[in-house]
XYZ file of C-alpha atoms in Angstrom:
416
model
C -4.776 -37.616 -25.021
C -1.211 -38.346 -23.503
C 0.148 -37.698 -20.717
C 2.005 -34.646 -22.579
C -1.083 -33.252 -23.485
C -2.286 -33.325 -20.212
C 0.839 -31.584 -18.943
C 0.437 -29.143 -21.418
C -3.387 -28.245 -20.603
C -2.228 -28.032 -16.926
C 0.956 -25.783 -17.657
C -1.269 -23.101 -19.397
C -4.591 -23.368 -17.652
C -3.661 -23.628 -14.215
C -2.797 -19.785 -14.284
C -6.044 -18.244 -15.497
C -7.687 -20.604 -13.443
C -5.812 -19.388 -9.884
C -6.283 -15.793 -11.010
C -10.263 -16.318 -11.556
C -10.156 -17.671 -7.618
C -8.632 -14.301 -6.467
C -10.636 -12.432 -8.725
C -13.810 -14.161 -7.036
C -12.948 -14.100 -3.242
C -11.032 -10.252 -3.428
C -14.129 -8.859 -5.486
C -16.692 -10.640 -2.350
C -14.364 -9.382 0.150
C -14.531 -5.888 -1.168
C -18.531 -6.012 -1.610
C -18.885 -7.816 1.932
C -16.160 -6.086 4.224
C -14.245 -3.459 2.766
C -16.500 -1.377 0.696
C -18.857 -1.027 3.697
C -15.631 0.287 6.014
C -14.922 4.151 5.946
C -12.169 5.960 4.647
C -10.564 7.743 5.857
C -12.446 7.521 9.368
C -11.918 9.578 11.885
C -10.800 7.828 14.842
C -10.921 8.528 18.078
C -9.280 7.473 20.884
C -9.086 8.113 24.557
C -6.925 7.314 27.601
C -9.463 3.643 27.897
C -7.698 2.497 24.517
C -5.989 -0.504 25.071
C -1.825 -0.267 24.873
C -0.292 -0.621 21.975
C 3.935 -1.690 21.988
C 5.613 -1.312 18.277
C 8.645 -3.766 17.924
C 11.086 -2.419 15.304
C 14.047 -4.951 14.806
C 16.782 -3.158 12.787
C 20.128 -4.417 10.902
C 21.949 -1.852 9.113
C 19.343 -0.014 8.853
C 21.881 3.961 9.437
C 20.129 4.724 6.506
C 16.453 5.057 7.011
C 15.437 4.599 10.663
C 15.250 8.203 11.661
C 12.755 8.302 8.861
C 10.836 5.276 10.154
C 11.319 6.436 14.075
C 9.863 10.149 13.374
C 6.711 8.839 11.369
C 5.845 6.267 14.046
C 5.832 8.638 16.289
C 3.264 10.944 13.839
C 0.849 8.037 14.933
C -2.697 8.937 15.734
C -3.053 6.465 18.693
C -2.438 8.046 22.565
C -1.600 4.878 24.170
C 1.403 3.780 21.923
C 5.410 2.644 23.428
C 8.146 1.302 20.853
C 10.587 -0.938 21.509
C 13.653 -0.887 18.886
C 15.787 -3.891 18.831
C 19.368 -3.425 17.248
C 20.407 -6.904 15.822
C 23.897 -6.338 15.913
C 23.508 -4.001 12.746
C 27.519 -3.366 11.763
C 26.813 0.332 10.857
C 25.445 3.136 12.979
C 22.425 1.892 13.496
C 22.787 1.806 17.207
C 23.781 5.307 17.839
C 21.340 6.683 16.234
C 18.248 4.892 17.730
C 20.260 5.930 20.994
C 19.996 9.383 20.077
C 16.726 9.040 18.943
C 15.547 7.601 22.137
C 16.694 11.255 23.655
C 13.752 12.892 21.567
C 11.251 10.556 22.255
C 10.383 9.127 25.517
C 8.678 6.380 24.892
C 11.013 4.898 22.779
C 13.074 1.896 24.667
C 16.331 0.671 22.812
C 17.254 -2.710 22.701
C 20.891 -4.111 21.467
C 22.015 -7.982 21.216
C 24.066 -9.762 19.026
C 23.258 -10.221 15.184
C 20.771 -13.555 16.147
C 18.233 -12.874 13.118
C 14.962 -10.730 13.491
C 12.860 -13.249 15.134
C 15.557 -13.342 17.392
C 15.140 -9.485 17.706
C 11.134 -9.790 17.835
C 11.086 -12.350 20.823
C 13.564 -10.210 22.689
C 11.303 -6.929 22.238
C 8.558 -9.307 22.984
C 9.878 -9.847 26.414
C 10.301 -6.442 27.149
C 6.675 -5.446 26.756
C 4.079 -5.194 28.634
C 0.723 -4.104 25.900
C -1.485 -6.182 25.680
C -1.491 -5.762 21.237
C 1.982 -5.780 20.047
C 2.648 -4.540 16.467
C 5.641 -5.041 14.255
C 7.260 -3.281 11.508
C 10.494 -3.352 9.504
C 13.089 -0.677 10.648
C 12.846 1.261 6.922
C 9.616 1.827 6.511
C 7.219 4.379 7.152
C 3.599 3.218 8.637
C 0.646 5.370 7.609
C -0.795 7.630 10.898
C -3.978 5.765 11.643
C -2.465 2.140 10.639
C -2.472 1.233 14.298
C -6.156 2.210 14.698
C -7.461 0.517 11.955
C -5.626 -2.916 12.967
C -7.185 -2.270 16.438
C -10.377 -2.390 15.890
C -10.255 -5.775 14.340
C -9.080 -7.148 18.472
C -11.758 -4.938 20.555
C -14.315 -6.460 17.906
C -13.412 -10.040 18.402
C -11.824 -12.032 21.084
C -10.838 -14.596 18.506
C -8.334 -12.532 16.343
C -5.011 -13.637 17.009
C -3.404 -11.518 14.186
C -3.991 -8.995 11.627
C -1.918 -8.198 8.595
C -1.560 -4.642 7.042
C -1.072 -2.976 3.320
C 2.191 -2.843 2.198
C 2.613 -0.210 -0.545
C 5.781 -0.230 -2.845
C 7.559 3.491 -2.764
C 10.254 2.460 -4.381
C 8.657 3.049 -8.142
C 11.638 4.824 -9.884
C 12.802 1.758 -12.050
C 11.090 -0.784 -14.095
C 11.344 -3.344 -11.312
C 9.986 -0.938 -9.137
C 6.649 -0.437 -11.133
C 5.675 -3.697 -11.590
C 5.882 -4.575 -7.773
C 3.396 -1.766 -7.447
C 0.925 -3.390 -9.519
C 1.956 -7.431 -8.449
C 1.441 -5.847 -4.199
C -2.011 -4.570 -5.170
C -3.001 -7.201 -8.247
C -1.349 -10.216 -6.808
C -0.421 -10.063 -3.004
C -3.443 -7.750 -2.108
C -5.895 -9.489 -4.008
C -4.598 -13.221 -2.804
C -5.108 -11.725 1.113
C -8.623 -10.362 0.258
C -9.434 -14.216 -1.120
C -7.614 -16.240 1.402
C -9.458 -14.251 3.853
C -12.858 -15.493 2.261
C -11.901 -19.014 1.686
C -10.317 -20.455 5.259
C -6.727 -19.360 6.055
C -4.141 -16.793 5.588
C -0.758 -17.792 4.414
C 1.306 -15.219 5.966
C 0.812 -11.848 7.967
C 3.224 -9.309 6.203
C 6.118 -9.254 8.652
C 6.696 -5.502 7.658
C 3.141 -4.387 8.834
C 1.422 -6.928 11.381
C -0.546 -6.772 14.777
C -0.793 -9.911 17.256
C -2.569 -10.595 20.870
C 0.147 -10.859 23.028
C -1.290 -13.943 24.981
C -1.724 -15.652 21.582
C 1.928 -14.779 20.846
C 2.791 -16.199 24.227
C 0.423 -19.331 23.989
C 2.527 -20.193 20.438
C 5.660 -19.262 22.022
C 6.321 -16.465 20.233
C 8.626 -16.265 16.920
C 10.656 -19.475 15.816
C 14.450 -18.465 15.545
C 15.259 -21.188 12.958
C 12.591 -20.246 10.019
C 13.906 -18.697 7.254
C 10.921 -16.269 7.137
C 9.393 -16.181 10.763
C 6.340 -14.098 9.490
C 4.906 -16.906 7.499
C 5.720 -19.483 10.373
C 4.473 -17.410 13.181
C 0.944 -16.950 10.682
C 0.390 -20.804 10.412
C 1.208 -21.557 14.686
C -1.477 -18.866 15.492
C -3.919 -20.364 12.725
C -3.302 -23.744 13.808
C -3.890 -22.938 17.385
C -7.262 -21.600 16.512
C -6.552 -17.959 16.487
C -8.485 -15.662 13.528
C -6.291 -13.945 10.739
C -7.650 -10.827 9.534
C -6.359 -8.236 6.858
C -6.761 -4.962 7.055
C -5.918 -3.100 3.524
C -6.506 0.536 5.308
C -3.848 -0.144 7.256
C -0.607 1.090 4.927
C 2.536 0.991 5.458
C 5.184 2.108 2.642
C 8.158 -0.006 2.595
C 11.346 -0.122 0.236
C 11.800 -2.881 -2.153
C 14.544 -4.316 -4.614
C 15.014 -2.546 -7.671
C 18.068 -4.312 -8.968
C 17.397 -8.055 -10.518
C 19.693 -9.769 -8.223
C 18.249 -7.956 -5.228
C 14.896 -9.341 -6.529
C 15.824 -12.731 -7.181
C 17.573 -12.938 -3.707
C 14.642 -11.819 -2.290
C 11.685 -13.798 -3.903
C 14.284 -16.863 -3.207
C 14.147 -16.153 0.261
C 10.307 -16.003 0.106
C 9.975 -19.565 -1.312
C 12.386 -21.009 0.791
C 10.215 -19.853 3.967
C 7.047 -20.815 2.671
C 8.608 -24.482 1.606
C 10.002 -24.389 5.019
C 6.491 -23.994 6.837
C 4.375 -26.142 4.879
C 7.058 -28.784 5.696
C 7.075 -28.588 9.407
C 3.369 -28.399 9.453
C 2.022 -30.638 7.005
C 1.684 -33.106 9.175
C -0.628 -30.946 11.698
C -2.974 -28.889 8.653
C -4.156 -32.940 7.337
C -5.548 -33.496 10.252
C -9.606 -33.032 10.657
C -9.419 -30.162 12.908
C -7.669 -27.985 10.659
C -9.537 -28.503 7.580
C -9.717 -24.933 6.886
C -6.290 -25.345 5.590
C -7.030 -27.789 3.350
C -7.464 -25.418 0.864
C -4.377 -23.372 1.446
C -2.290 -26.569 1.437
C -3.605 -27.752 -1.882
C -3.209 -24.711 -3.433
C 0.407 -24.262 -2.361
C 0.777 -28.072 -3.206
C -0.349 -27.610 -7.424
C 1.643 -24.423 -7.254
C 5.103 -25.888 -6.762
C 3.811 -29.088 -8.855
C 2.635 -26.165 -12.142
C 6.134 -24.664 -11.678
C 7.675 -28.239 -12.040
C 5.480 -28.635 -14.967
C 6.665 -25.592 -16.731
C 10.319 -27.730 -16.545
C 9.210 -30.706 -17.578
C 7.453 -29.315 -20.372
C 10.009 -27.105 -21.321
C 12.389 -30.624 -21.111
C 9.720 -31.674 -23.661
C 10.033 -28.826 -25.914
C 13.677 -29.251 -26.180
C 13.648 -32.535 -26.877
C 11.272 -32.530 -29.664
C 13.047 -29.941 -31.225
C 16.159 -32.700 -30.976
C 14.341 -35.163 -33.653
C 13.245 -37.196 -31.245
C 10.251 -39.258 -32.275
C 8.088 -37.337 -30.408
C 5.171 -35.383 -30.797
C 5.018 -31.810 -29.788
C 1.393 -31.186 -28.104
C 1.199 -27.325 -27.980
C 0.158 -26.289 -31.327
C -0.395 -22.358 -32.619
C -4.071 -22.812 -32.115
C -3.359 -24.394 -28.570
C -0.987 -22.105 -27.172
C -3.070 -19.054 -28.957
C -6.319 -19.878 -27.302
C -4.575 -20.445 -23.343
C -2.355 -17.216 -23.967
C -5.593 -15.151 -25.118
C -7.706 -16.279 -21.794
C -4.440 -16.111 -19.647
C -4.483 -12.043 -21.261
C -7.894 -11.700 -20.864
C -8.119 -12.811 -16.665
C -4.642 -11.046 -16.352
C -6.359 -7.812 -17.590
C -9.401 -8.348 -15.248
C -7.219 -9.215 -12.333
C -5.317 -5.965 -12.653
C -8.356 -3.947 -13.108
C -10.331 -4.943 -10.359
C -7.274 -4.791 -7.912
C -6.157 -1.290 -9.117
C -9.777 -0.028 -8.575
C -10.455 -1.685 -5.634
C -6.691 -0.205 -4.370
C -7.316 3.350 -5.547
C -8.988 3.829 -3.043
C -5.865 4.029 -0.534
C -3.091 5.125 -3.529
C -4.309 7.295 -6.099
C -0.885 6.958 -8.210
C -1.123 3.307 -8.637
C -2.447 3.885 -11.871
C 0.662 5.290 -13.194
C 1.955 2.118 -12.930
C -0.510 0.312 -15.086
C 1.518 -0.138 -18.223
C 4.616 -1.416 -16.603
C 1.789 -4.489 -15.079
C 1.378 -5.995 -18.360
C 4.884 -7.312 -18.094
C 4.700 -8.873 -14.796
C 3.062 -12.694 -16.077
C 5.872 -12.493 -18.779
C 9.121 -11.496 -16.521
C 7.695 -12.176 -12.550
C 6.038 -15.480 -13.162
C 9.525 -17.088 -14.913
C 11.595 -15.141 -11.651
C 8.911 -16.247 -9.114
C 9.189 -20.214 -10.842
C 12.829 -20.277 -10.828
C 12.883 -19.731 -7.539
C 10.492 -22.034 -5.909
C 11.886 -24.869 -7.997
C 15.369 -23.555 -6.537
C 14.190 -22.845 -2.978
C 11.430 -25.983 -2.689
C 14.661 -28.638 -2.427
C 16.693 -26.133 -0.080
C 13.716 -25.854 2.044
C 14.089 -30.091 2.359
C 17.642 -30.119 2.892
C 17.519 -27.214 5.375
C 18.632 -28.456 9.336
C 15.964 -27.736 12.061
C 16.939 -25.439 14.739
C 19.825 -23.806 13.068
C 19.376 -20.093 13.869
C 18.090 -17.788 11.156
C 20.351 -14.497 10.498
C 19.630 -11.893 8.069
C 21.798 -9.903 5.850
C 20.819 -5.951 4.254
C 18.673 -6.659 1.430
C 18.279 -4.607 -1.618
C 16.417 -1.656 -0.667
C 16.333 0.479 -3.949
C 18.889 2.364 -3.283
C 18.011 4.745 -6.543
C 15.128 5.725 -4.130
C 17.799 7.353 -2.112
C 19.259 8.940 -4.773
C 16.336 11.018 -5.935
């Protein structure tokens, strides 16, 4: 065979062959761990519990933060303070967490100039005194007994460092908005559930997370100049020999793009940060010590080379097509027999993430149909943007501060 060949058999088999991986390590996870855990429990909690501080950075965020604000406060945990940091937000963000901290007492309101939310996080940070600090995103709504669940991963071991929640899509009015549903449970979900079986976790969900506030101090907290500090802030605790655990009964229901450009902006952002991360720490996951990462790196590493390959191949295509004397390696027969097992593990991945995540959201199978799309319109999004974000991520300057702007929300959500 040539090299094209090769490329080819890489291009289409790589896929089905990542997807069997999750399959493998989410279906042991949920036949070790999860099955065995109760739900719902009932737990209780008395005045012994250890203290719990929520951070809540918000930008612009007029819109939904009484929402957020009254259901934190629904929480069924007694020893619980928030801390919401205003980021500058341009709208009335500000006022309103003022006025909300007149309802509830132990909320404490924090406002600085628009310096980005790790920024906001490190600033809340210093203003609490818990010993488990938990962040979420100022528009969305964290189930009751998230808190409690995530807490019993840090009284059970002294080694967890951080534990990552399970964000559920509510924004499932639009097509867009369907197939997130099923790519957070089938993709995301799963890919937690397996990375928590085979060594490392490659990032605790900024919108739902827990740490232990000396291992937040002992990494120094969240790095201002990371495009996405959750990712960052996942490796430093990993690499510093803190445990990542996730936690899928811990929910939290967040808003997500439904418009194409908010999506693309979004998922661009995502690449970017993870580029950024496995940049700065290459260099420290090679080394001996942290061979547990090995297998995260490598992944990540054929992952950005397979969305290359689609390019190049696609180069190839174009070029044959041209007259060139060249021979086109991806017959009928070839491209038949990957696409069939691609549809085949695509089917099983879905199933066994929806039933595994039915447990926690009963209407995720309404969004079963709208699934079959994602490998056909997410995977060409999600591979135009690392093969967009990978070279930004090179080019990007250390230490220059990382701002946000209001991302699409799905605004049709609102509308309803």
């Amino acid at each position: 065979m040539n090299i094209l060949e090769y490329l080819a058999i890489f291009t289409l088999g790589y896929p089905s062959l990542m997807a069997t991986i999750w399959i493998c390590g989410g279906i042991y996870f949920y036949v070790h761990w999860e099955r065995k855990q109760p739900w719902p429990a009932k737990l209780e909690w008395d005045e012994n519990a250890p203290t719990v501080t929520v951070l809540l950075p918000c930008y612009n965020e007029g819109a939904n933060v009484d929402e957020t604000v009254h259901h934190l406060f629904k929480q069924n945990y007694p020893q619980m303070k928030v801390i919401a940091i205003n980021d500058g937000s341009k709208d009335d963000t500000g006022s309103r967490l003022e006025a909300l901290a007149l309802i509830y007492t132990d909320l404490k309101v924090l406002h600085q100039p628009n310096q980005g939310k790790a920024s906001a996080m490190n600033h809340g940070l210093s203003e609490a005194t818990s010993d488990i600090i938990v962040g979420i995103d100022g528009d969305a709504i964290l189930d009751y007994d998230a808190i409690g669940y995530m807490m019993g991963h840090f009284m059970n071991s002294p080694k967890v460092s951080g534990v990552t929640g399970n964000p559920r899509v509510r924004t499932r009015s639009t097509v867009i908005g369907k197939i997130q549903t099923g790519e957070f449970s089938a993709i995301i979900g799963l890919i937690k559930r397996a990375q928590r079986i085979y060594g490392m976790v490659f990032t605790i969900s900024g919108v739902i997370c827990a740490f232990r506030r000396t291992a937040l101090e002992k990494v120094g907290g969240w790095n201002t100049d990371m495009i996405t500090e959750d990712i960052d802030v996942s490796w430093r605790l990993q690499l510093a020999g803190g445990h990542v655990r996730y936690e899928p009964r811990a929910m939290c229901w967040v808003l997500m793009p439904e418009t194409l450009r908010g999506l693309f902006k979004q998922r661009l952002r995502w690449s970017q940060g993870g580029g950024e991360v496995v940049l700065r720490y290459f260099s420290q996951t090679i080394r001996w010590k942290n061979r547990r990462f090995w297998p995260l790196m490598l992944e990540y590493i054929i992952s950005v080379a397979w969305c290359y390959s689609v390019i190049a191949l696609l180069i190839a295509w174009l070029v044959s097509q041209a007259n060139q004397p060249m021979e086109w390696p991806i017959t009928t027969q070839v491209f038949s027999y990957f696409g069939s097992i691609l549809i085949a593990v695509s089917f099983i991945q879905f199933t066994v993430s929806f039933y595994i995540d039915s447990r926690y959201d009963k209407e995720i199978f309404r969004c079963v149909y709208w699934s079959i799309w994602y490998p056909f319109a997410y995977w060409i999004l999600n591979m135009a943007t690392v093969v967009i974000a990978f070279p930004k991520a090179m080019m990007r300057q250390q230490g220059r501060l990382a701002t946000w702007t209001s991302p699409d929300r799905g605004e049709r959500f609102h509308e309803q």
